[in-house]
Tab-separated table of C-alpha atoms and ligand atoms in Angstrom:
chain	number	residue	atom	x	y	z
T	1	UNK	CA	18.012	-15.746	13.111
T	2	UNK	CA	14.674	-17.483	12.218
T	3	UNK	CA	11.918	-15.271	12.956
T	4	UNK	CA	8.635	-16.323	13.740
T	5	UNK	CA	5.630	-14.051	12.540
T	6	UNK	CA	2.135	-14.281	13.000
T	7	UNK	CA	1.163	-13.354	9.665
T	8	UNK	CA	-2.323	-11.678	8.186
T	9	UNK	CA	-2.100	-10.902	4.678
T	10	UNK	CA	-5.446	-9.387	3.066
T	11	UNK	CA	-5.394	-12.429	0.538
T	12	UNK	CA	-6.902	-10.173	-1.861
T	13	UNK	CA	-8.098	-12.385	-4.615
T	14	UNK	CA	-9.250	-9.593	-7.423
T	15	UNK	CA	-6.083	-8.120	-7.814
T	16	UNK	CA	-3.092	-9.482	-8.272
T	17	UNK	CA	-1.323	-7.266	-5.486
T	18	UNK	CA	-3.540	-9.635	-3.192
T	19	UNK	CA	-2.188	-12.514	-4.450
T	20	UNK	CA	1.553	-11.169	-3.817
T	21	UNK	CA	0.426	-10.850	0.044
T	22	UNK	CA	-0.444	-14.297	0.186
T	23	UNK	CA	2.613	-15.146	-1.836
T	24	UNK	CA	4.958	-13.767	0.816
T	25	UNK	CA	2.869	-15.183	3.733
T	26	UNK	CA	3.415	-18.580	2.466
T	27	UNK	CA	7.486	-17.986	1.712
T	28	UNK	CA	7.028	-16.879	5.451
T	29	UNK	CA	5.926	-20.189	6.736
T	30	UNK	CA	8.210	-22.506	4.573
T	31	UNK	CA	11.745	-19.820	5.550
T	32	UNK	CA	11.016	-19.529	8.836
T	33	UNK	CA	7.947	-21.273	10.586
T	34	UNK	CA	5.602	-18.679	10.693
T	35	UNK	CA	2.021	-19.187	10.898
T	36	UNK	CA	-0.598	-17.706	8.882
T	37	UNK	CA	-3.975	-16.036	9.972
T	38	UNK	CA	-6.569	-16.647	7.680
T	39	UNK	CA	-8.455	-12.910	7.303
T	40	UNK	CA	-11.813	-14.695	5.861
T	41	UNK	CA	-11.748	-17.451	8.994
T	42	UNK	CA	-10.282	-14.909	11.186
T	43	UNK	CA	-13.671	-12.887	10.435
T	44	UNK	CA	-16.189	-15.358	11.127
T	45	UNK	CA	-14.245	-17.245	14.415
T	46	UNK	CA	-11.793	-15.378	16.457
T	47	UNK	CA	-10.809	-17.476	18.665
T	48	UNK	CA	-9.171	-19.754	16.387
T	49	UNK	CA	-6.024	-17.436	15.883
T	50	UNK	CA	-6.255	-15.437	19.565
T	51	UNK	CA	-3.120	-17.474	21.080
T	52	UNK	CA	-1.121	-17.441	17.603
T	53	UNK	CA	-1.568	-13.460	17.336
T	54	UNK	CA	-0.468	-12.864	21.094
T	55	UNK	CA	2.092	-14.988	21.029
T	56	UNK	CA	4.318	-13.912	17.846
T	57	UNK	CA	5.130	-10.963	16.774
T	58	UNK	CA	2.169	-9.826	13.962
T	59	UNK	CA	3.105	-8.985	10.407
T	60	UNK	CA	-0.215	-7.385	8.357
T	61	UNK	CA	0.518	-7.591	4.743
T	62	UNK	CA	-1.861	-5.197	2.985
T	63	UNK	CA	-2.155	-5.395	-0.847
T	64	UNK	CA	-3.191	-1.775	-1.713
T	65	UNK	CA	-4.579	1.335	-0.125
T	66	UNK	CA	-7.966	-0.338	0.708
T	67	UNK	CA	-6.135	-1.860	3.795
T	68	UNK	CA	-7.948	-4.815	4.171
T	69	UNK	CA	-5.438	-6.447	6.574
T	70	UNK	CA	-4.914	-3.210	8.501
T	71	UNK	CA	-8.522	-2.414	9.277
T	72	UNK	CA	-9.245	-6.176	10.099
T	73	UNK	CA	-6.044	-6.177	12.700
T	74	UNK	CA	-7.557	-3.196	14.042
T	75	UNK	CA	-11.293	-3.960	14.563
T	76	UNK	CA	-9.888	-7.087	16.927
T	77	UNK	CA	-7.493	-4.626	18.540
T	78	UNK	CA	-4.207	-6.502	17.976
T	79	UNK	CA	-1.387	-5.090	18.191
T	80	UNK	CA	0.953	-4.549	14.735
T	81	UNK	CA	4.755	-5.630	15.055
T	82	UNK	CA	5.349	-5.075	11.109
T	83	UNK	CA	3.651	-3.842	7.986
T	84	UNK	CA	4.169	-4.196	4.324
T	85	UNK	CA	1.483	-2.645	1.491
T	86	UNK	CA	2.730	-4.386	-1.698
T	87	UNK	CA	1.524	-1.157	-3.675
T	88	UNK	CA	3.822	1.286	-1.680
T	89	UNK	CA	6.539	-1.950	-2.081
T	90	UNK	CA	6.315	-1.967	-5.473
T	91	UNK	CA	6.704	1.891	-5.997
T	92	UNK	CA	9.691	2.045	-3.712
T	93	UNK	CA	11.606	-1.199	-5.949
T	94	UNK	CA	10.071	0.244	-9.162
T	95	UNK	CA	8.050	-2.786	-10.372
T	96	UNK	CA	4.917	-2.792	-12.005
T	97	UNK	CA	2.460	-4.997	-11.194
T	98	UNK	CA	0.572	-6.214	-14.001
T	99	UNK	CA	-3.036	-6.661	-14.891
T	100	UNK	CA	-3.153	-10.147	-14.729
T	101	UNK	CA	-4.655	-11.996	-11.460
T	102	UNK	CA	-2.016	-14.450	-11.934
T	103	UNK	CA	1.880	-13.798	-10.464
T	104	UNK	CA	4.025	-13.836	-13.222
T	105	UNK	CA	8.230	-12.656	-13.147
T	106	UNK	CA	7.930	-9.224	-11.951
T	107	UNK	CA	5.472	-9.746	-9.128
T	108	UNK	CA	7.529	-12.786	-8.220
T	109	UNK	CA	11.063	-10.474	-8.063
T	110	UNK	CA	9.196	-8.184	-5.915
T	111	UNK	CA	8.026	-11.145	-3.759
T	112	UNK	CA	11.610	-12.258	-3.573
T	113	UNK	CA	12.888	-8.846	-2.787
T	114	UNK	CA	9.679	-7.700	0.022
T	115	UNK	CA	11.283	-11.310	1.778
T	116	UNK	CA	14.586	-9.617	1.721
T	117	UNK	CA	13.922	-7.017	3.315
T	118	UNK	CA	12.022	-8.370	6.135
T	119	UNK	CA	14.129	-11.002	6.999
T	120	UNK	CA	16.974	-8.862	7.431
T	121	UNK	CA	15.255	-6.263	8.948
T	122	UNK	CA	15.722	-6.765	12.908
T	123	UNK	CA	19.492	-6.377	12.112
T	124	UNK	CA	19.050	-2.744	11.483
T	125	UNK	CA	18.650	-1.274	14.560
T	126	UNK	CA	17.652	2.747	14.359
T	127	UNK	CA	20.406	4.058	15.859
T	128	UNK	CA	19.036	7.085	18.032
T	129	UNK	CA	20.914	10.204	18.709
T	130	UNK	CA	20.848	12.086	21.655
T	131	UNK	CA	17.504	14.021	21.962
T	132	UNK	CA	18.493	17.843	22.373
T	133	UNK	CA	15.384	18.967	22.325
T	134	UNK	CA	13.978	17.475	25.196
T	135	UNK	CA	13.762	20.614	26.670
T	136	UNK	CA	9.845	20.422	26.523
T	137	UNK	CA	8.946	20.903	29.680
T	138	UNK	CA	7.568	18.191	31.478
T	139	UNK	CA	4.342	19.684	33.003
T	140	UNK	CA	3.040	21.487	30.230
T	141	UNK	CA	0.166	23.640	30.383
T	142	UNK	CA	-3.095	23.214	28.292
T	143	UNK	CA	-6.098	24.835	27.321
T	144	UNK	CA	-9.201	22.378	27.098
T	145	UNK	CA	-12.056	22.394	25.494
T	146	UNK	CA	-15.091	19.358	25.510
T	147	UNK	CA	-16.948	18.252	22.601
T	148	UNK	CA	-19.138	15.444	23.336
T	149	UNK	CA	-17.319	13.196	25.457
T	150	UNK	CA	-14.080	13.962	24.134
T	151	UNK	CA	-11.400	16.369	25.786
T	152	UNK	CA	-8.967	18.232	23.396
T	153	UNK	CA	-5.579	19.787	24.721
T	154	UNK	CA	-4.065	22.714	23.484
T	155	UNK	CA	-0.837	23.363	25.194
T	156	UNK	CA	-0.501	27.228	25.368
T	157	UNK	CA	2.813	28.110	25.380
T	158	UNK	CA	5.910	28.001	23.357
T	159	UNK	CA	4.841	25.550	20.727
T	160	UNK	CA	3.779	26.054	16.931
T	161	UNK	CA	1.849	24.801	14.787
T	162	UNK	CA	0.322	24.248	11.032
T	163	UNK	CA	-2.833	24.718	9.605
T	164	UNK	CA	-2.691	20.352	9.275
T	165	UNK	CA	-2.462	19.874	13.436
T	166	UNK	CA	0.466	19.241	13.634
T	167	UNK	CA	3.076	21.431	16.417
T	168	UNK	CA	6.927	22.368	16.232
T	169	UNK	CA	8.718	22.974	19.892
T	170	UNK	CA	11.840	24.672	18.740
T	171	UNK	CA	14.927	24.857	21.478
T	172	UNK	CA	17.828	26.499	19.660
T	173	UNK	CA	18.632	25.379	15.881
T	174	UNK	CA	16.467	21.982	16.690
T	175	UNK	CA	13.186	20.833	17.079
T	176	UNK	CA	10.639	18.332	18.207
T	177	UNK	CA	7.611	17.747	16.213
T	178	UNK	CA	4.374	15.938	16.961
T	179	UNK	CA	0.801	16.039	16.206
T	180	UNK	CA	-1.915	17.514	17.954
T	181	UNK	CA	-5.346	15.918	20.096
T	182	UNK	CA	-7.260	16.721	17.436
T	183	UNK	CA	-5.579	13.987	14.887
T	184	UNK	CA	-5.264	11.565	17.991
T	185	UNK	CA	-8.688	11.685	18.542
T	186	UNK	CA	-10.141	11.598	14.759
T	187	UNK	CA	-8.036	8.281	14.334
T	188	UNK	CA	-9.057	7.003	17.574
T	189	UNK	CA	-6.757	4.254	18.518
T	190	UNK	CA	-3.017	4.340	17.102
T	191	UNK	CA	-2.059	1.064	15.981
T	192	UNK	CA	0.839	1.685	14.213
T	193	UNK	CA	4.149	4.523	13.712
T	194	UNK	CA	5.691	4.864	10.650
T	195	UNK	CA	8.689	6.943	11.228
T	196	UNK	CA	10.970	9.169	9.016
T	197	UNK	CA	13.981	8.240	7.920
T	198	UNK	CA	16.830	9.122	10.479
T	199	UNK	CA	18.863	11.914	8.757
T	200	UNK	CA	16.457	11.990	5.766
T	201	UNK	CA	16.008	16.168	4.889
T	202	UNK	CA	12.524	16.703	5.147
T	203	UNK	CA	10.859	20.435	3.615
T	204	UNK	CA	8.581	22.281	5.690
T	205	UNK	CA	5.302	20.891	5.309
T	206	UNK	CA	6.876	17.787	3.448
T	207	UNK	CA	6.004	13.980	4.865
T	208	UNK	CA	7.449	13.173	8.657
T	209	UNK	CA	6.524	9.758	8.449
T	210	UNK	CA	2.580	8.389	9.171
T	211	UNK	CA	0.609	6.872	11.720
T	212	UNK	CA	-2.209	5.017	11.378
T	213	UNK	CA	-5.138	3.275	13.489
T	214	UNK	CA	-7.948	1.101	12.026
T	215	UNK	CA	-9.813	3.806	10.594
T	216	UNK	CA	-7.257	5.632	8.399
T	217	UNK	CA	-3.772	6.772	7.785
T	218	UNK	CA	-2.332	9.927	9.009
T	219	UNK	CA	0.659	11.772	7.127
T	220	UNK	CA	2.410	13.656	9.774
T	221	UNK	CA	3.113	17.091	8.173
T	222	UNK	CA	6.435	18.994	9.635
T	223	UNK	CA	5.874	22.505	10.837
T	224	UNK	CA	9.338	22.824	9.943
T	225	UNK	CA	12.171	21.962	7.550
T	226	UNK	CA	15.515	20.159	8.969
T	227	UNK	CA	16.782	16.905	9.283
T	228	UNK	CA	15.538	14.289	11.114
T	229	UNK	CA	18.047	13.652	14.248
T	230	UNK	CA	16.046	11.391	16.288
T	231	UNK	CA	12.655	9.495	16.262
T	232	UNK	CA	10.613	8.959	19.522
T	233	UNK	CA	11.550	5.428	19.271
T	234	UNK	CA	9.382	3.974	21.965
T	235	UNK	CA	6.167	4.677	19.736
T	236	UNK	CA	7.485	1.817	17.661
T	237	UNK	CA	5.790	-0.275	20.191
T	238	UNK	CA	3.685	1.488	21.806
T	239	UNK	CA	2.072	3.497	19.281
T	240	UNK	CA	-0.968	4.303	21.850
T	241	UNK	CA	1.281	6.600	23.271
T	242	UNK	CA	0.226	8.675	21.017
T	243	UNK	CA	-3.121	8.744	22.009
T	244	UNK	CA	-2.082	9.097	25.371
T	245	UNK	CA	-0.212	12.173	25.333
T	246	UNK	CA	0.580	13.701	21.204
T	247	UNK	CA	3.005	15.974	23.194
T	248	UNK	CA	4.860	14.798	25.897
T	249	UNK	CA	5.374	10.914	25.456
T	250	UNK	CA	3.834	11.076	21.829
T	251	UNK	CA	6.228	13.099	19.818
T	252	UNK	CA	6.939	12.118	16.740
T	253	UNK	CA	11.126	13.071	15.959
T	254	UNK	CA	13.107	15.753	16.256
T	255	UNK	CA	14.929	17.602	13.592
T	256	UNK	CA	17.875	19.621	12.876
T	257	UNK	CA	16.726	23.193	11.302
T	258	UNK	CA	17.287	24.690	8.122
T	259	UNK	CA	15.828	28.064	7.964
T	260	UNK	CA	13.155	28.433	11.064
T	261	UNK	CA	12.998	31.779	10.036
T	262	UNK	CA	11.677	31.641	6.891
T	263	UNK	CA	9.088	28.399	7.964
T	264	UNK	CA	7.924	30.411	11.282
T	265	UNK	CA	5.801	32.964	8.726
T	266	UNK	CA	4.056	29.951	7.776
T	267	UNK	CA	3.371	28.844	11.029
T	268	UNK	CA	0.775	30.298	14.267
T	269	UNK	CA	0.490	30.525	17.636
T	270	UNK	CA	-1.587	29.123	20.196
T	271	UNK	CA	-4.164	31.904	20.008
T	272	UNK	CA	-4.809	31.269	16.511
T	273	UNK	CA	-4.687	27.370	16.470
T	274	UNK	CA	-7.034	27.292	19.556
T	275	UNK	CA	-9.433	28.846	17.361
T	276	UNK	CA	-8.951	26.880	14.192
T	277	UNK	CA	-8.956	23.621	15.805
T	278	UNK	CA	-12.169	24.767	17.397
T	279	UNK	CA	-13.781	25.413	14.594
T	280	UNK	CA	-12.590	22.080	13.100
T	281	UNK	CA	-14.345	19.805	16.074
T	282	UNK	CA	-17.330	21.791	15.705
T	283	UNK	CA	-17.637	21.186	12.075
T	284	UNK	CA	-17.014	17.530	11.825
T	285	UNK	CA	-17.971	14.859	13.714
T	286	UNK	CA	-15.275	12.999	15.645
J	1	UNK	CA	-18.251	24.045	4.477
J	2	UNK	CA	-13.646	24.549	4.261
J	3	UNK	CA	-12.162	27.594	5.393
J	4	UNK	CA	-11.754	30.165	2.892
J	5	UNK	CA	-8.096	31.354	3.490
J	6	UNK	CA	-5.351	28.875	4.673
J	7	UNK	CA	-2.349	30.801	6.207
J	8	UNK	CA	-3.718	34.121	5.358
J	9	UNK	CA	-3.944	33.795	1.483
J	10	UNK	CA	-7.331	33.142	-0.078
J	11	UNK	CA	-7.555	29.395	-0.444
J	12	UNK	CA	-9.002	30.064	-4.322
J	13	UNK	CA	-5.651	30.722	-5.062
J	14	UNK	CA	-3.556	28.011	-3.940
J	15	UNK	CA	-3.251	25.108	-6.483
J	16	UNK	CA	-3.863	22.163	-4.377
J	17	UNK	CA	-6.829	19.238	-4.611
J	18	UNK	CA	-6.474	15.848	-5.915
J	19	UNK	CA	-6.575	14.416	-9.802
J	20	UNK	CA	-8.322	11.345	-10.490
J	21	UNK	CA	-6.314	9.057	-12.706
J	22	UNK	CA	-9.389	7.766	-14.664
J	23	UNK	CA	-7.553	5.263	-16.271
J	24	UNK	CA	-6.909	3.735	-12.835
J	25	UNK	CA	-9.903	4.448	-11.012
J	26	UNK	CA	-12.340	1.865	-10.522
J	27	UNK	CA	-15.130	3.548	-8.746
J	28	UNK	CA	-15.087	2.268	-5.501
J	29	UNK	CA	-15.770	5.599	-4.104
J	30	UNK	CA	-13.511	4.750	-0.902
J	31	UNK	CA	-12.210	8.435	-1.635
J	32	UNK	CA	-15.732	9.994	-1.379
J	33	UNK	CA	-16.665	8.006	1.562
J	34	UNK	CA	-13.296	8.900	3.334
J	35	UNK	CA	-13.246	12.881	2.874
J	36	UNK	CA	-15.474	15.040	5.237
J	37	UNK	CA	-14.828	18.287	2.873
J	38	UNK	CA	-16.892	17.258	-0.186
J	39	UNK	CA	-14.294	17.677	-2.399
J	40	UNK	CA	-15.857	14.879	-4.398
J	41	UNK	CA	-18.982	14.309	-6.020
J	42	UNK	CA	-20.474	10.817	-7.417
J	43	UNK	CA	-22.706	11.109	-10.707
J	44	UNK	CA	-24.160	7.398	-11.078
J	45	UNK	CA	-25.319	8.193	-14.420
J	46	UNK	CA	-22.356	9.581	-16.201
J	47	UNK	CA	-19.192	7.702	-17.564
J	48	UNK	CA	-16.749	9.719	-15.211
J	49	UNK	CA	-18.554	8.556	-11.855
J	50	UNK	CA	-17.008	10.349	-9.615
J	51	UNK	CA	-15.147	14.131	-10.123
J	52	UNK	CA	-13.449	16.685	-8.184
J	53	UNK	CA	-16.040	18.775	-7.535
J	54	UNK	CA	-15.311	21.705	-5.326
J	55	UNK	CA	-10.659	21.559	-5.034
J	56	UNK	CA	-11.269	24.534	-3.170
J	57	UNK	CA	-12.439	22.402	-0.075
J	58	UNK	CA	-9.274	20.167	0.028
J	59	UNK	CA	-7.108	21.029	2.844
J	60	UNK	CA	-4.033	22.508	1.593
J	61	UNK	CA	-1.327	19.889	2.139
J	62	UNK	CA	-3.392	16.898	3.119
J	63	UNK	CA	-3.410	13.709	0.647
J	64	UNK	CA	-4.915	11.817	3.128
J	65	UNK	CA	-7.650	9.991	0.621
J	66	UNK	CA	-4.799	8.801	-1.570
J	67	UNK	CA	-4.352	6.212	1.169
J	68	UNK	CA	-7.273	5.088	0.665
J	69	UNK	CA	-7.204	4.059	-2.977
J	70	UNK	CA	-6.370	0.615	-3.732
J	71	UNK	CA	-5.508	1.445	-7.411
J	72	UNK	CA	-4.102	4.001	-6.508
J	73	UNK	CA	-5.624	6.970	-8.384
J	74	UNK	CA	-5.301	10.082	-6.848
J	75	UNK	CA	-2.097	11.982	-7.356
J	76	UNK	CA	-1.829	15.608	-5.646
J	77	UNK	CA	0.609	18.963	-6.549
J	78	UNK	CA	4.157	19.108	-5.879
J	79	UNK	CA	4.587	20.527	-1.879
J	80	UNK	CA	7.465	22.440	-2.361
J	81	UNK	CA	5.842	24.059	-4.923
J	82	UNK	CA	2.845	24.704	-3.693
J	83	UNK	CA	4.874	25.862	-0.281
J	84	UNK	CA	6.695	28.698	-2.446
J	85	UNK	CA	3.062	29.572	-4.424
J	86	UNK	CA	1.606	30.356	-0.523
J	87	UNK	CA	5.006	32.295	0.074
J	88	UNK	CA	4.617	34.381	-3.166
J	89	UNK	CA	1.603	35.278	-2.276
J	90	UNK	CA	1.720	36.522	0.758
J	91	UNK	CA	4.395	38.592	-0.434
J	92	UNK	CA	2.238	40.402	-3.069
J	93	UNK	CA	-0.837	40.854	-0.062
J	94	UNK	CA	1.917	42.379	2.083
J	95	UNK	CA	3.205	44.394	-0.492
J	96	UNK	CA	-0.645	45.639	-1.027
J	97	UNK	CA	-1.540	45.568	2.358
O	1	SF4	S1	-10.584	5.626	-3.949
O	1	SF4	FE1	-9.441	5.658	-5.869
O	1	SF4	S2	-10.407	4.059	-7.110
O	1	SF4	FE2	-11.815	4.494	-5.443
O	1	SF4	S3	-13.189	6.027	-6.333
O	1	SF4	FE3	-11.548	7.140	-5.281
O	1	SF4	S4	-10.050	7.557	-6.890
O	1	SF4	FE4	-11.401	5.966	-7.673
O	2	SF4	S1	-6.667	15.368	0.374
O	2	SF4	FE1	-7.786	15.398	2.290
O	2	SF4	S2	-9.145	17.131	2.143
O	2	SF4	FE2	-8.385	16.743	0.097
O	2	SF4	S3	-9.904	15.455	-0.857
O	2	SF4	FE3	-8.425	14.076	0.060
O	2	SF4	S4	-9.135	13.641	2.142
O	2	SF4	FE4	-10.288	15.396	1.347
């Protein structure tokens, strides 16, 4: 089970969260032969890590928010297998990460335990269930408008949506939720799905997961409150689907409702959306 | 310029912007840059650099800039909460409506 990464950690040197990434990049190489790409070199010659990055599977280690690694994966248009932001790490294992640039016990735990976790990772397949609500029909019809050079679809009928662009297609007591052109287009291209957690209860308007390209990271914000029954699993490697199509091949997951009821009178129509998201293009520049 | 209502209550009223942890913010303004609502404002010459300077033109729900803070600095309401406040309200402007 030795899996080979390309790996680009940010190598952060001010803080010590930088250090962790290139901490775990180097436990990488020595457990299972993994190569490292070098962000500063990688900056000043491509070429020199071209073949390594198309050939393995590429694991971006970011150190905090800034997204050093992220941004730099995305300006060269690589494609993201796995992703690991020490801050978020630490949060989720409860370790704090001190002041000091140095690694002392607790950063080096949380090194040991980030390993953990991504070494046994591929065993845990997301086991899928059945998608219901694939009802959405398959030739759906939009309204367009044009801003500049870029098109933005509205599909007109039967879906909802929030004030965040982001829709709900409801078919009985589930749904399918995705997000709308006009998030596609203001991240430009998707690089990379993080998905909710299968059978995780999620409030309306709570966290769905994220997706992110090189410019920034998008929290997907349900329409609706449920569980999470299924996750469009094919974005996991093709994220661009996204961009493609937010609605057809791009959904996001599909839950299991609560109380649709109660989240519809938070939630509008086409008519209204159409306007809003109008309004939205017009004021800021894509 | 934000919307002034967000689901038909009068955004004014909804609790919702982001808090600067100024113990963990290190003024690199990656916040400011990020937001096209100019929630924030930098002040160069003050010892808080950079404030919340109009929460009203945060959109309700999004904490999208507190992915871009490497110290992590920005912390936001409760959703939930904030969910119910919208609910409440609407109530009351139905009830007066
Ligand atoms: S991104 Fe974070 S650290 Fe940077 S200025 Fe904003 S709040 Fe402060
Ligand atoms: S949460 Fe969104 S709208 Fe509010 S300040 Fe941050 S980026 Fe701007």
């Amino acid at each position: 089970m030795d899996k080979k990464f390309a790996v680009l950690p940010c190598n952060g040197l001010d803080k010590a969260a930088g250090s962790l990434t290139r901490e775990i990049a180097m436990r990488l190489v020595e457990e299972t032969g993994s190569e490292i790409i070098c962000p500063v070199f990688y900056r000043v010659v491509d070429a020199r890590y071209n073949k390594l990055a198309e050939e393995n599977p590429l694991l971006v280690i970011d150190g905090c928010g800034t997204r050093c690694a992220s941004k730099l994966a995305g300006e060269k248009g690589l494609k993201i297998a796995g992703k690991i932001n020490i801050n978020e790490e630490a949060k989720k294992n409860n370790v704090e990460i001190g002041a000091s640039l140095r690694l002392g016990e607790n950063e080096l735990h949380l090194c040991d335990l980030v390993l953990k976790d991504i070494l046994k990772e591929e065993e845990k397949e997301i086991k899928g269930e059945e998608n219901v609500a694939g009802a959405v029909p398959e030739n759906l019809e939009y309204e367009k408008f044009t801003k500049d050079k870029f098109i933005f679809r509205i599909p007109k009928e039967g879906f909802y949506y929030n004030e965040n662009d982001c829709w709900a297609y409801v078919v009985g007591n589930k749904a399918r939720i995705g997000v709308t052109d006009f998030v596609q287009k203001s991240l430009s291209d998707i690089m990379f799905f993080t998905p909710p957690a299968m059978g995780s209860e999620i409030e309306q308007f709570g966290e769905a997961g994220s997706i992110e390209s090189g410019k920034a990271v998008f929290e997907i914000i349900s329409p609706v409150s449920g569980m999470i029954t299924a996750i469009n699993e094919e974005l996991l490697d093709f994220p661009e689907y996204i961009n493609d199509n937010p609605y057809e091949k791009g959904w996001i997951a599909e839950l299991k409702l609560t109380d649709f009821e109660s989240d519809k009178e938070l939630l509008i129509g086409f008519d209204e959306y159409f306007e809003i998201v109008k309004r939205k293009v017009d004021e800021f520049h894509v | 310029m934000s919307e002034n209502t967000f689901m038909g209550v009068p955004r004014d009223k909804i609790d919702w912007a982001p808090t600067i942890d100024y113990t963990k913010c290190d003024y690199c303004m990656e916040c400011d840059k990020f937001c096209p609502h100019q929630v924030f404002e930098v002040r160069e010459n003050e010892e808080k650099k950079l404030i919340v300077k109009n929460p009203n033109n945060c959109v309700v729900f999004c904490r999208a800039c507190s992915k871009t803070c490497g110290p992590d600095a920005l912390s936001f309401p409760n959703k939930p909460e904030t969910t119910k406040q919208i609910k409440e309200i609407r109530k009351e402007l139905e009830g007066n409506g």
